[in-house]
Coordinates of C-alpha atoms and ligand atoms in Angstrom, one line a residue:
M1 CA -58.7 -11.7 -14.9
I2 CA -62.2 -12.2 -16.1
R3 CA -64.2 -11.1 -13.0
L4 CA -63.2 -9.8 -9.6
Y5 CA -64.4 -12.9 -7.8
C6 CA -64.3 -16.7 -8.5
K7 CA -67.2 -17.6 -10.8
H8 CA -66.6 -21.4 -10.6
R9 CA -65.1 -23.7 -8.1
V10 CA -66.2 -26.9 -9.8
R11 CA -66.2 -26.0 -13.5
A12 CA -62.6 -25.8 -14.9
V13 CA -61.9 -22.4 -16.4
T14 CA -58.8 -21.4 -18.3
E15 CA -58.5 -17.8 -19.2
L16 CA -57.0 -17.4 -22.7
E17 CA -55.1 -14.3 -21.9
G18 CA -51.6 -13.8 -23.2
M19 CA -50.0 -13.6 -26.6
W20 CA -52.0 -14.7 -29.6
D21 CA -50.8 -14.9 -33.3
F22 CA -52.3 -12.2 -35.4
A23 CA -52.5 -11.6 -39.2
P24 CA -54.2 -8.6 -40.8
V25 CA -56.4 -9.7 -43.7
E26 CA -55.4 -8.7 -47.2
G27 CA -57.9 -9.8 -49.9
H28 CA -59.8 -13.0 -49.2
P29 CA -60.2 -13.8 -45.5
A30 CA -59.1 -17.5 -45.5
I31 CA -57.6 -18.8 -42.3
P32 CA -53.9 -18.0 -42.8
D33 CA -50.9 -20.3 -42.6
C34 CA -48.6 -17.5 -41.5
Y35 CA -49.0 -14.9 -38.8
D36 CA -46.7 -11.9 -38.8
Y37 CA -47.7 -10.4 -35.5
R38 CA -48.0 -11.5 -31.9
L39 CA -50.6 -9.4 -30.0
P40 CA -51.7 -9.4 -26.4
V41 CA -55.2 -10.6 -25.6
P42 CA -57.1 -8.8 -24.2
G43 CA -56.0 -5.9 -26.3
C44 CA -56.7 -3.6 -29.2
W45 CA -54.6 -3.9 -32.3
E46 CA -54.2 -0.1 -32.3
S47 CA -51.7 -0.5 -29.5
H48 CA -49.2 -1.9 -32.0
P49 CA -47.3 1.0 -33.7
E50 CA -48.0 -0.4 -37.2
L51 CA -51.7 -0.9 -36.6
N52 CA -52.7 2.3 -34.7
T53 CA -55.0 3.5 -37.4
Y54 CA -55.8 0.1 -38.9
R55 CA -59.4 -0.3 -39.8
G56 CA -59.9 -3.7 -41.3
R57 CA -60.0 -7.4 -40.5
G58 CA -57.5 -9.6 -38.7
W59 CA -57.1 -13.2 -37.7
Y60 CA -56.2 -14.1 -34.1
R61 CA -55.0 -17.6 -33.4
K62 CA -54.4 -19.6 -30.2
E63 CA -53.2 -23.2 -29.8
I64 CA -55.1 -25.1 -27.1
Q65 CA -54.2 -28.5 -25.5
L66 CA -57.0 -30.5 -23.8
E67 CA -56.0 -33.4 -21.6
Q68 CA -59.4 -35.3 -21.9
Q69 CA -62.4 -35.5 -24.2
T70 CA -65.0 -32.9 -23.0
P71 CA -67.7 -30.5 -24.0
I72 CA -66.3 -26.9 -23.8
R73 CA -67.9 -23.5 -23.5
L74 CA -65.9 -20.5 -24.9
E75 CA -66.8 -17.2 -23.5
F76 CA -65.8 -13.9 -25.2
K77 CA -66.4 -10.8 -23.1
G78 CA -66.0 -8.4 -26.0
V79 CA -64.7 -8.6 -29.5
S80 CA -64.6 -5.3 -31.4
H81 CA -66.7 -5.2 -33.4
T82 CA -67.5 -8.4 -35.3
A83 CA -66.2 -11.9 -34.5
D84 CA -66.3 -15.1 -36.5
V85 CA -65.0 -17.9 -34.3
Y86 CA -63.5 -21.1 -35.7
W87 CA -62.6 -24.2 -33.8
D88 CA -60.2 -26.5 -35.7
G89 CA -61.2 -24.6 -38.8
H90 CA -64.9 -25.1 -38.3
H91 CA -67.1 -22.0 -38.0
I92 CA -68.8 -22.1 -34.6
A93 CA -70.0 -18.5 -33.9
H94 CA -70.7 -15.2 -35.4
H95 CA -71.2 -12.1 -33.2
Y96 CA -71.7 -8.4 -33.8
N97 CA -71.1 -5.6 -31.3
A98 CA -67.9 -4.8 -29.4
Y99 CA -69.4 -4.3 -26.0
T100 CA -71.5 -7.3 -25.2
P101 CA -70.4 -10.8 -24.2
F102 CA -71.2 -14.0 -26.0
Y103 CA -70.5 -17.7 -25.6
V104 CA -70.5 -20.8 -27.7
V105 CA -70.7 -24.4 -26.6
V106 CA -68.8 -27.2 -28.5
P107 CA -70.5 -30.4 -27.3
D108 CA -67.7 -32.9 -27.9
V109 CA -64.0 -32.0 -28.1
S110 CA -61.3 -34.8 -28.2
A111 CA -58.2 -34.8 -26.1
G112 CA -55.2 -33.3 -27.8
N113 CA -54.2 -30.1 -29.6
H114 CA -56.7 -27.7 -31.1
E115 CA -56.7 -24.4 -32.8
L116 CA -59.0 -21.5 -31.9
T117 CA -59.1 -18.8 -34.6
V118 CA -61.1 -15.6 -34.6
L119 CA -61.7 -13.3 -37.6
V120 CA -62.2 -9.8 -36.2
D121 CA -63.6 -6.9 -38.2
N122 CA -63.8 -3.3 -37.1
R123 CA -64.7 -1.8 -40.5
F124 CA -67.8 0.3 -41.0
T125 CA -69.4 -2.0 -43.4
P126 CA -73.1 -1.9 -44.6
E127 CA -73.7 -4.8 -42.2
S128 CA -72.9 -2.5 -39.2
A129 CA -75.8 -0.3 -38.1
L130 CA -74.5 0.6 -34.6
H131 CA -70.7 0.9 -35.1
I132 CA -70.3 3.9 -37.4
P133 CA -67.9 6.8 -37.5
N134 CA -68.8 8.6 -34.3
D135 CA -67.9 10.8 -31.4
Y136 CA -65.9 7.8 -29.9
Y137 CA -63.6 5.3 -31.4
T138 CA -64.4 1.7 -32.5
Y139 CA -61.1 -0.2 -31.9
G140 CA -60.2 -3.6 -33.3
G141 CA -59.4 -6.8 -31.5
L142 CA -60.3 -9.1 -28.7
I143 CA -60.7 -6.2 -26.3
R144 CA -62.0 -8.0 -23.3
P145 CA -61.1 -11.4 -21.7
V146 CA -61.7 -14.8 -23.4
A147 CA -62.1 -18.0 -21.3
L148 CA -62.4 -21.7 -22.1
E149 CA -64.5 -23.8 -19.7
R150 CA -64.6 -27.5 -19.5
I151 CA -68.2 -28.3 -18.8
A152 CA -70.2 -31.5 -18.1
D153 CA -73.0 -32.6 -20.5
V154 CA -75.4 -31.0 -18.0
F155 CA -74.4 -27.4 -17.1
I156 CA -75.7 -24.1 -15.8
D157 CA -76.4 -21.5 -18.5
R158 CA -77.1 -18.6 -16.3
V159 CA -78.6 -17.5 -13.0
H160 CA -80.7 -14.4 -12.4
F161 CA -81.2 -13.0 -8.9
T162 CA -84.0 -10.4 -8.3
P163 CA -84.1 -9.0 -4.7
F164 CA -87.2 -7.3 -3.3
Y165 CA -88.4 -6.1 0.1
Q166 CA -91.7 -7.2 1.5
D167 CA -93.4 -7.5 4.9
G168 CA -90.2 -6.5 6.7
N169 CA -87.9 -9.0 5.0
W170 CA -85.6 -9.3 2.1
W171 CA -86.6 -11.8 -0.6
A172 CA -85.3 -12.9 -3.9
D173 CA -86.5 -14.6 -7.0
I174 CA -83.8 -16.9 -8.2
E175 CA -84.0 -18.2 -11.7
T176 CA -81.5 -20.9 -13.0
W177 CA -81.3 -22.0 -16.6
I178 CA -79.8 -25.5 -17.0
T179 CA -78.9 -27.2 -20.3
N180 CA -78.7 -30.9 -21.0
L181 CA -76.5 -31.6 -24.0
A182 CA -76.8 -35.4 -23.8
A183 CA -78.9 -37.6 -26.1
E184 CA -80.6 -39.0 -23.0
S185 CA -82.8 -37.4 -20.4
K186 CA -81.2 -36.7 -17.0
T187 CA -82.2 -36.3 -13.4
I188 CA -80.2 -33.9 -11.3
T189 CA -80.4 -32.0 -8.1
L190 CA -80.1 -28.3 -8.0
Q191 CA -78.7 -26.7 -4.8
A192 CA -78.2 -23.0 -4.1
D193 CA -76.5 -21.5 -1.0
L194 CA -76.3 -17.9 0.1
A195 CA -74.8 -16.5 3.3
G196 CA -74.0 -20.0 4.6
E197 CA -77.6 -21.3 4.2
T198 CA -78.9 -23.7 1.6
C199 CA -81.9 -21.8 0.0
I200 CA -82.8 -24.2 -2.8
A201 CA -82.6 -28.0 -3.0
Q202 CA -84.6 -29.4 -5.9
T203 CA -84.6 -32.5 -8.1
L204 CA -85.1 -31.8 -11.8
H205 CA -85.8 -33.9 -14.8
L206 CA -84.1 -32.7 -18.0
A207 CA -85.3 -33.8 -21.4
V208 CA -82.9 -34.8 -24.2
Q209 CA -80.9 -31.8 -25.5
S210 CA -83.0 -29.2 -23.8
T211 CA -82.7 -26.1 -21.6
V212 CA -85.0 -25.7 -18.6
K213 CA -85.5 -22.8 -16.2
H214 CA -86.0 -23.4 -12.5
Q215 CA -87.5 -20.6 -10.5
S216 CA -88.0 -20.1 -6.8
T217 CA -88.7 -17.3 -4.4
V218 CA -86.7 -17.3 -1.1
C219 CA -86.9 -15.2 2.0
F220 CA -83.5 -14.1 3.6
P221 CA -84.4 -12.8 7.0
T222 CA -80.8 -12.0 8.2
V223 CA -79.2 -10.3 5.2
K224 CA -78.2 -6.6 5.1
P225 CA -79.2 -4.3 2.2
W226 CA -76.8 -3.0 -0.5
S227 CA -76.5 0.7 -0.9
H228 CA -74.0 3.4 -1.8
Q229 CA -73.1 4.0 1.9
D230 CA -72.9 0.3 2.7
P231 CA -72.5 -1.9 -0.3
Q232 CA -73.1 -5.4 1.3
L233 CA -72.5 -8.2 -1.1
Y234 CA -73.3 -11.9 -0.9
Y235 CA -72.2 -15.0 -2.9
L236 CA -75.0 -17.0 -4.4
S237 CA -73.5 -20.4 -5.2
V238 CA -75.5 -22.7 -7.4
Q239 CA -74.5 -26.4 -7.9
L240 CA -75.8 -29.3 -9.9
Y241 CA -75.5 -32.9 -8.6
R242 CA -76.1 -36.2 -10.2
A243 CA -78.3 -38.5 -8.1
E244 CA -76.4 -40.2 -5.4
E245 CA -73.2 -38.3 -6.1
K246 CA -71.6 -36.1 -3.5
H247 CA -69.3 -34.1 -5.7
P248 CA -71.1 -31.5 -7.9
L249 CA -70.9 -31.8 -11.6
D250 CA -71.2 -28.1 -12.3
D251 CA -71.5 -24.8 -10.4
W252 CA -72.1 -21.1 -11.0
I253 CA -71.4 -18.3 -8.5
E254 CA -73.0 -14.9 -8.6
R255 CA -72.1 -12.0 -6.3
V256 CA -75.4 -10.3 -5.4
G257 CA -76.8 -7.5 -3.3
F258 CA -80.2 -6.8 -1.7
R259 CA -81.6 -3.5 -2.9
Q260 CA -84.8 -2.3 -4.4
I261 CA -85.2 0.6 -6.8
E262 CA -88.5 2.6 -7.0
V263 CA -89.4 5.6 -9.0
A264 CA -92.2 7.6 -7.5
D265 CA -93.3 11.2 -6.8
G266 CA -90.5 12.6 -9.0
Q267 CA -87.9 10.7 -7.0
I268 CA -85.5 7.8 -7.5
R269 CA -85.5 5.7 -4.3
I270 CA -83.1 3.1 -3.3
N271 CA -84.3 0.9 -0.4
G272 CA -87.0 3.5 0.2
K273 CA -84.7 6.6 0.4
A274 CA -84.5 9.3 -2.3
V275 CA -81.1 9.6 -3.9
T276 CA -79.5 12.3 -6.0
L277 CA -77.2 10.7 -8.6
K278 CA -74.0 12.7 -9.0
G279 CA -71.8 11.2 -11.6
F280 CA -70.0 11.1 -14.9
C281 CA -70.6 9.7 -18.4
R282 CA -67.6 7.5 -19.0
H283 CA -66.2 6.1 -22.3
E284 CA -63.9 3.1 -21.9
D285 CA -61.0 4.7 -23.7
H286 CA -57.4 5.4 -22.9
P287 CA -54.5 6.3 -25.3
L288 CA -52.3 3.5 -23.9
V289 CA -54.8 0.6 -24.1
G290 CA -57.7 1.9 -26.4
S291 CA -60.9 0.3 -25.2
S292 CA -59.2 -2.7 -23.6
F293 CA -58.9 -1.8 -20.0
P294 CA -56.7 -3.6 -17.4
L295 CA -58.0 -3.6 -13.9
Q296 CA -55.6 -1.0 -12.7
L297 CA -56.9 1.6 -15.0
M298 CA -60.6 0.8 -14.2
V299 CA -59.7 1.2 -10.5
Q300 CA -57.9 4.5 -11.2
D301 CA -61.0 5.9 -13.0
L302 CA -63.2 5.0 -10.1
D303 CA -60.7 6.4 -7.6
L304 CA -60.7 9.7 -9.4
M305 CA -64.5 9.8 -9.7
E306 CA -64.8 9.0 -6.0
Q307 CA -62.3 11.6 -5.0
M308 CA -64.5 14.2 -6.8
G309 CA -67.4 12.9 -4.7
A310 CA -69.3 11.0 -7.4
N311 CA -71.8 8.3 -6.5
A312 CA -72.8 7.3 -10.0
V313 CA -71.6 6.6 -13.5
R314 CA -73.3 6.3 -16.9
T315 CA -71.7 3.8 -19.2
A316 CA -71.9 6.0 -22.3
H317 CA -72.7 4.8 -24.9
Y318 CA -72.5 1.0 -24.5
P319 CA -72.3 -1.7 -21.8
H320 CA -69.0 -1.6 -20.0
D321 CA -66.5 -4.3 -18.9
E322 CA -68.0 -6.6 -16.2
R323 CA -64.9 -6.0 -14.0
F324 CA -65.8 -2.3 -14.0
L325 CA -69.3 -3.2 -13.0
D326 CA -67.9 -5.6 -10.3
L327 CA -65.9 -2.6 -8.9
C328 CA -69.1 -0.5 -8.9
D329 CA -70.8 -3.3 -6.9
E330 CA -68.0 -3.3 -4.4
R331 CA -67.9 0.5 -4.0
G332 CA -71.6 1.2 -4.0
I333 CA -71.4 3.3 -7.2
Y334 CA -74.9 3.6 -8.9
V335 CA -74.7 2.7 -12.6
W336 CA -76.9 3.8 -15.5
E337 CA -76.0 1.1 -18.1
E338 CA -77.0 1.8 -21.6
N339 CA -77.2 -0.1 -24.9
H340 CA -75.0 0.7 -27.8
A341 CA -76.4 3.4 -30.1
R342 CA -75.2 7.0 -30.2
G343 CA -76.8 9.8 -32.1
L344 CA -78.5 7.7 -34.8
D345 CA -80.9 9.8 -36.9
L346 CA -83.9 8.4 -38.7
E347 CA -82.0 7.4 -41.7
R348 CA -79.6 5.4 -39.6
M349 CA -82.5 3.9 -37.7
R350 CA -84.0 2.8 -41.0
H351 CA -80.9 0.6 -41.6
P352 CA -82.4 -2.9 -42.2
L353 CA -80.2 -4.4 -39.4
F354 CA -80.7 -1.7 -36.8
A355 CA -83.7 -3.2 -35.0
N356 CA -82.1 -6.7 -34.7
Q357 CA -78.7 -5.4 -33.8
C358 CA -80.2 -3.4 -31.0
K359 CA -82.4 -6.3 -29.9
T360 CA -79.4 -8.6 -29.5
C361 CA -77.4 -5.9 -27.7
N362 CA -80.3 -5.3 -25.3
R363 CA -80.7 -9.0 -24.6
E364 CA -77.0 -9.6 -24.0
M365 CA -76.6 -6.5 -21.9
V366 CA -79.5 -7.4 -19.6
Q367 CA -78.9 -11.2 -19.5
H368 CA -75.2 -10.9 -18.7
H369 CA -75.3 -7.9 -16.4
Y370 CA -78.6 -8.7 -14.6
N371 CA -77.1 -9.5 -11.2
H372 CA -75.0 -6.4 -10.6
P373 CA -76.6 -4.5 -7.7
S374 CA -74.9 -1.4 -8.9
I375 CA -76.9 -1.2 -12.1
I376 CA -80.1 0.8 -11.2
I377 CA -81.2 2.1 -14.6
W378 CA -81.2 0.6 -18.1
G379 CA -80.8 3.2 -20.9
V380 CA -81.4 2.9 -24.6
L381 CA -80.8 4.9 -27.8
N382 CA -78.8 8.0 -26.7
E383 CA -79.8 11.0 -28.8
C384 CA -81.6 9.0 -31.5
S385 CA -84.8 10.0 -33.3
S386 CA -87.2 10.3 -30.3
D387 CA -88.9 13.3 -31.9
T388 CA -90.6 11.3 -34.7
E389 CA -93.3 8.7 -34.8
E390 CA -91.1 6.4 -36.7
G391 CA -88.4 6.7 -34.1
R392 CA -90.9 6.2 -31.4
V393 CA -91.7 2.7 -32.6
H394 CA -88.1 1.7 -31.9
Y395 CA -88.0 3.4 -28.5
K396 CA -91.3 1.6 -27.6
T397 CA -90.1 -1.8 -28.8
Q398 CA -86.7 -1.6 -27.1
L399 CA -88.0 -0.3 -23.7
H400 CA -90.7 -3.0 -23.8
Q401 CA -88.0 -5.6 -24.6
I402 CA -86.0 -4.5 -21.6
R403 CA -88.9 -4.4 -19.2
T404 CA -89.9 -7.9 -20.3
M405 CA -86.5 -9.2 -19.3
D406 CA -86.2 -7.1 -16.1
R407 CA -89.1 -5.6 -14.2
S408 CA -86.9 -4.6 -11.2
R409 CA -85.1 -1.6 -12.8
P410 CA -86.4 1.7 -14.3
V411 CA -85.7 2.5 -17.9
S412 CA -84.7 5.7 -19.5
F413 CA -83.1 7.3 -22.6
A414 CA -80.9 10.4 -22.9
S415 CA -82.7 12.8 -25.2
D416 CA -81.5 15.9 -27.0
K417 CA -84.9 16.5 -28.5
H418 CA -85.7 19.4 -26.2
F419 CA -89.3 20.5 -26.5
T420 CA -89.9 18.1 -29.4
D421 CA -89.5 14.7 -27.8
R422 CA -92.4 12.3 -28.4
C423 CA -91.3 9.3 -26.3
L424 CA -91.2 10.7 -22.7
D425 CA -94.3 8.7 -21.8
L426 CA -92.4 5.5 -22.6
A427 CA -89.7 5.9 -20.0
D428 CA -89.7 5.8 -16.2
I429 CA -87.2 8.6 -15.8
L430 CA -86.9 11.7 -18.0
S431 CA -83.3 12.4 -19.1
F432 CA -82.0 15.3 -21.1
N433 CA -78.6 16.1 -22.6
I434 CA -78.2 19.9 -22.5
Y435 CA -75.1 22.0 -23.2
P436 CA -75.9 25.5 -21.8
G437 CA -72.8 27.7 -22.0
W438 CA -71.3 25.5 -24.7
Y439 CA -73.6 24.7 -27.7
I440 CA -76.3 27.1 -26.5
E441 CA -76.3 30.3 -24.4
D442 CA -79.3 29.6 -22.2
E443 CA -79.0 29.9 -18.4
P444 CA -78.8 26.3 -17.1
G445 CA -81.4 26.6 -14.3
D446 CA -83.9 28.4 -16.5
L447 CA -83.4 25.9 -19.3
S448 CA -83.9 22.9 -17.0
D449 CA -87.0 24.5 -15.4
R450 CA -88.5 25.1 -18.8
L451 CA -87.7 21.6 -20.0
Y452 CA -89.2 20.0 -16.9
Q453 CA -92.4 22.0 -17.2
W454 CA -92.7 21.0 -20.9
A455 CA -91.8 17.4 -20.2
E456 CA -94.5 17.2 -17.4
Q457 CA -97.1 18.2 -20.0
N458 CA -95.8 15.9 -22.6
G459 CA -95.8 12.4 -21.1
G460 CA -93.5 13.0 -18.2
K461 CA -95.9 13.9 -15.3
G462 CA -94.6 13.0 -11.9
K463 CA -91.4 11.4 -13.3
P464 CA -88.0 12.2 -12.0
M465 CA -85.6 14.1 -14.3
I466 CA -81.9 13.5 -14.9
I467 CA -79.6 15.8 -16.7
S468 CA -77.8 13.0 -18.4
E469 CA -75.1 15.2 -20.1
F470 CA -73.7 18.7 -19.9
G471 CA -70.3 20.2 -20.2
G472 CA -67.9 21.9 -22.6
D473 CA -64.4 21.4 -24.1
G474 CA -61.3 22.1 -22.0
F475 CA -58.0 21.4 -23.6
Y476 CA -55.6 20.2 -21.0
G477 CA -53.0 22.8 -20.2
Y478 CA -54.7 25.5 -22.2
R479 CA -55.1 28.3 -19.6
S480 CA -55.9 31.9 -20.3
L481 CA -57.4 34.8 -18.4
T482 CA -59.5 35.5 -21.5
K483 CA -61.5 32.3 -20.6
V484 CA -62.2 31.7 -24.3
K485 CA -63.9 28.5 -25.3
G486 CA -61.5 25.6 -24.9
T487 CA -59.7 27.0 -21.9
E488 CA -59.7 25.0 -18.7
E489 CA -61.1 28.2 -17.0
R490 CA -64.1 28.3 -19.3
Q491 CA -64.8 24.6 -18.9
A492 CA -64.6 24.9 -15.1
E493 CA -67.0 27.9 -15.3
I494 CA -69.6 26.1 -17.4
I495 CA -69.4 23.0 -15.2
G496 CA -69.7 25.1 -12.0
R497 CA -72.7 27.1 -13.3
C498 CA -74.5 23.9 -14.4
L499 CA -73.9 22.1 -11.1
Q500 CA -74.9 25.1 -9.1
A501 CA -78.2 25.3 -11.0
F502 CA -79.0 21.6 -11.3
L503 CA -78.1 20.4 -7.9
S504 CA -80.2 23.0 -6.2
R505 CA -83.4 21.9 -8.0
E506 CA -85.7 19.5 -6.4
A507 CA -87.1 18.2 -9.7
I508 CA -83.6 17.0 -10.7
A509 CA -82.9 13.6 -9.4
G510 CA -79.4 13.2 -11.0
V511 CA -76.7 14.7 -13.0
F512 CA -74.1 13.1 -15.3
I513 CA -71.3 15.3 -16.5
W514 CA -70.2 14.9 -20.1
Q515 CA -67.6 13.5 -19.6
F516 CA -65.2 11.8 -17.2
C517 CA -62.1 11.7 -19.5
D518 CA -61.2 13.0 -23.0
C519 CA -61.6 10.3 -25.6
R520 CA -60.5 9.5 -29.1
V521 CA -63.1 9.9 -31.8
T522 CA -63.3 8.5 -35.3
E523 CA -61.4 10.6 -37.9
G524 CA -64.3 11.5 -40.1
E525 CA -66.2 13.9 -42.2
G526 CA -68.8 16.5 -41.4
W527 CA -69.2 17.6 -37.8
L528 CA -66.6 15.0 -36.7
L529 CA -64.1 17.3 -38.3
T530 CA -64.8 19.9 -35.5
R531 CA -63.1 17.6 -33.0
A532 CA -59.6 19.1 -32.6
K533 CA -56.9 16.4 -32.2
T534 CA -59.7 13.9 -33.2
M535 CA -60.6 13.9 -29.5
N536 CA -63.7 14.8 -27.6
S537 CA -62.1 17.1 -25.0
K538 CA -65.0 17.6 -22.6
G539 CA -63.3 15.3 -20.0
I540 CA -62.9 16.6 -16.5
V541 CA -59.6 14.7 -16.7
D542 CA -57.7 14.4 -20.0
E543 CA -57.1 11.1 -21.8
Y544 CA -54.2 10.3 -19.5
R545 CA -56.4 11.1 -16.5
R546 CA -54.6 14.4 -15.6
P547 CA -57.1 16.6 -13.8
K548 CA -58.2 19.8 -15.4
L549 CA -59.3 22.9 -13.5
A550 CA -62.9 21.7 -13.5
Y551 CA -61.8 18.7 -11.3
E552 CA -61.8 20.9 -8.2
T553 CA -65.1 22.5 -9.3
V554 CA -66.8 19.2 -9.5
R555 CA -65.3 18.1 -6.2
R556 CA -66.7 21.2 -4.5
F557 CA -70.2 20.5 -5.8
F558 CA -70.2 16.7 -5.5
S559 CA -68.7 16.5 -2.0
P560 CA -71.2 15.4 0.6
E561 CA -70.8 18.7 2.6
S562 CA -71.9 20.7 -0.5
H563 CA -75.3 22.3 -0.5
T564 CA -77.0 19.2 -1.8
Ligands
ADA1 C1 -73.8 14.4 -27.2 C2 -73.5 12.9 -27.2 C3 -72.1 12.7 -26.7 C4 -71.1 13.7 -27.2 C5 -71.6 15.1 -26.8 C6 -70.7 16.2 -27.3 O1 -74.7 14.9 -26.3 O2 -74.4 12.1 -26.5 O3 -71.7 11.4 -27.1 O4 -71.0 13.6 -28.5 O5 -72.8 15.3 -27.3 O6 -69.5 16.3 -26.8 O7 -71.1 17.0 -28.1

């Protein structure tokens, strides 16, 4: 299942889930004749007992039959971490980054049998600036769904929907990108419907082999807004027609919500009302499936978060699966979605590919996830070098890039550069990762007050503040009255003290606990060696989602009847 609703009623979509051939690469990576394994897609190769620590390259292969000649569009929702895609032996796409979708169009494919092969690489090579040994695990494989679409020679590339409230009504800017693959110009009609009403009907002329963007602003007087309390969703269905034809030649369906986000007077406001974000940082990681989540496990994660009373989630430290975002849309969970970059110091940021790999990740994240009403904040560059002038250049460039693509959402970054950050003026929301009671001994309320005062004088005046990480290790089942570090008791105490302090402060507009579940980390050198069991054990549930003592603590503070 690629999404939680039907994306196309006209375009024929085949999901390529199921068993694929697989061969690890030894030596030169030529397309192999013989495949020793059959692996499930979506999936991580680590799920296979012989490959559970394999870091390398591997070929995936799938036979595909097409009944008629057609252009096709192949969509990959996530390949970890580098993909080279071949169609009948011809290289058609290269993509870096496990966590953003990409697609490739093959304009003319004959009827008959074809072979789709993908060379997947999860090594930490010099070509990889963002996937490095880190405090999470870079798995290998086609970790998210793959789909093959039969398209016409004119097709919809994407649709962006931007809602806003003005003069007592809900409005939306609707942008549609349409591509003409043909060697002749085309005239088509674009039609869009929402809530049973046709809101766009427009004839367009498309030049030879070109992409055009159509834009219109529409008023929707009868719709209801989307919010955490009442997450109203609507289907926006866009179709293309050839002149005089009744049956559409292509379509594209988005599920949208009407909501407006403002940041003013130190508050985050949704539809004019101040909200306090109470949530978790979540890694997409589970010992049974790695980073390749089936729907059931995504649902379970959200069920647990909601049982604890959370209204928000931070997709640390990369964009999450679109089905997870679909669930957040349905449940009214506010999402901070962030690009993929964790803890990269100046030396890492100087990597010659860093800027471009971030740029692509930002573009793919914003373009593909633009229409999720649940996403209310874009984040970049968690704990990178925001305390240096050189680092600032990257923060500035990336925040500007995101604002250029999307003016409707505030931007932020989670900083650990307490009292030294030089980039606070660049963000709409101030966000700090602090670990009182774990890495430092400060009293949480006192530390957050001092940080806020300092931030106000250093570029953050009037901006809301989020505590984007706090917590401590708790090893599941390790209980002791001594409450030494690592016990569930100590973890619950740290979490309780922090929540007590942060949620009672007006200046704090949101809290994200580090972290929802324990996660696998890369077996590495240096500080990574401090991770017992090669796990980050700061989860409120363990890796199998078994609640620790802190679960009840969080529930007490997050539940609506708590003092917030
Ligand atoms: C950082 C980082 C997290 C995690 C955490 C920890 O703040 O952003 O990814 O590593 O610390 O557990 O120390």
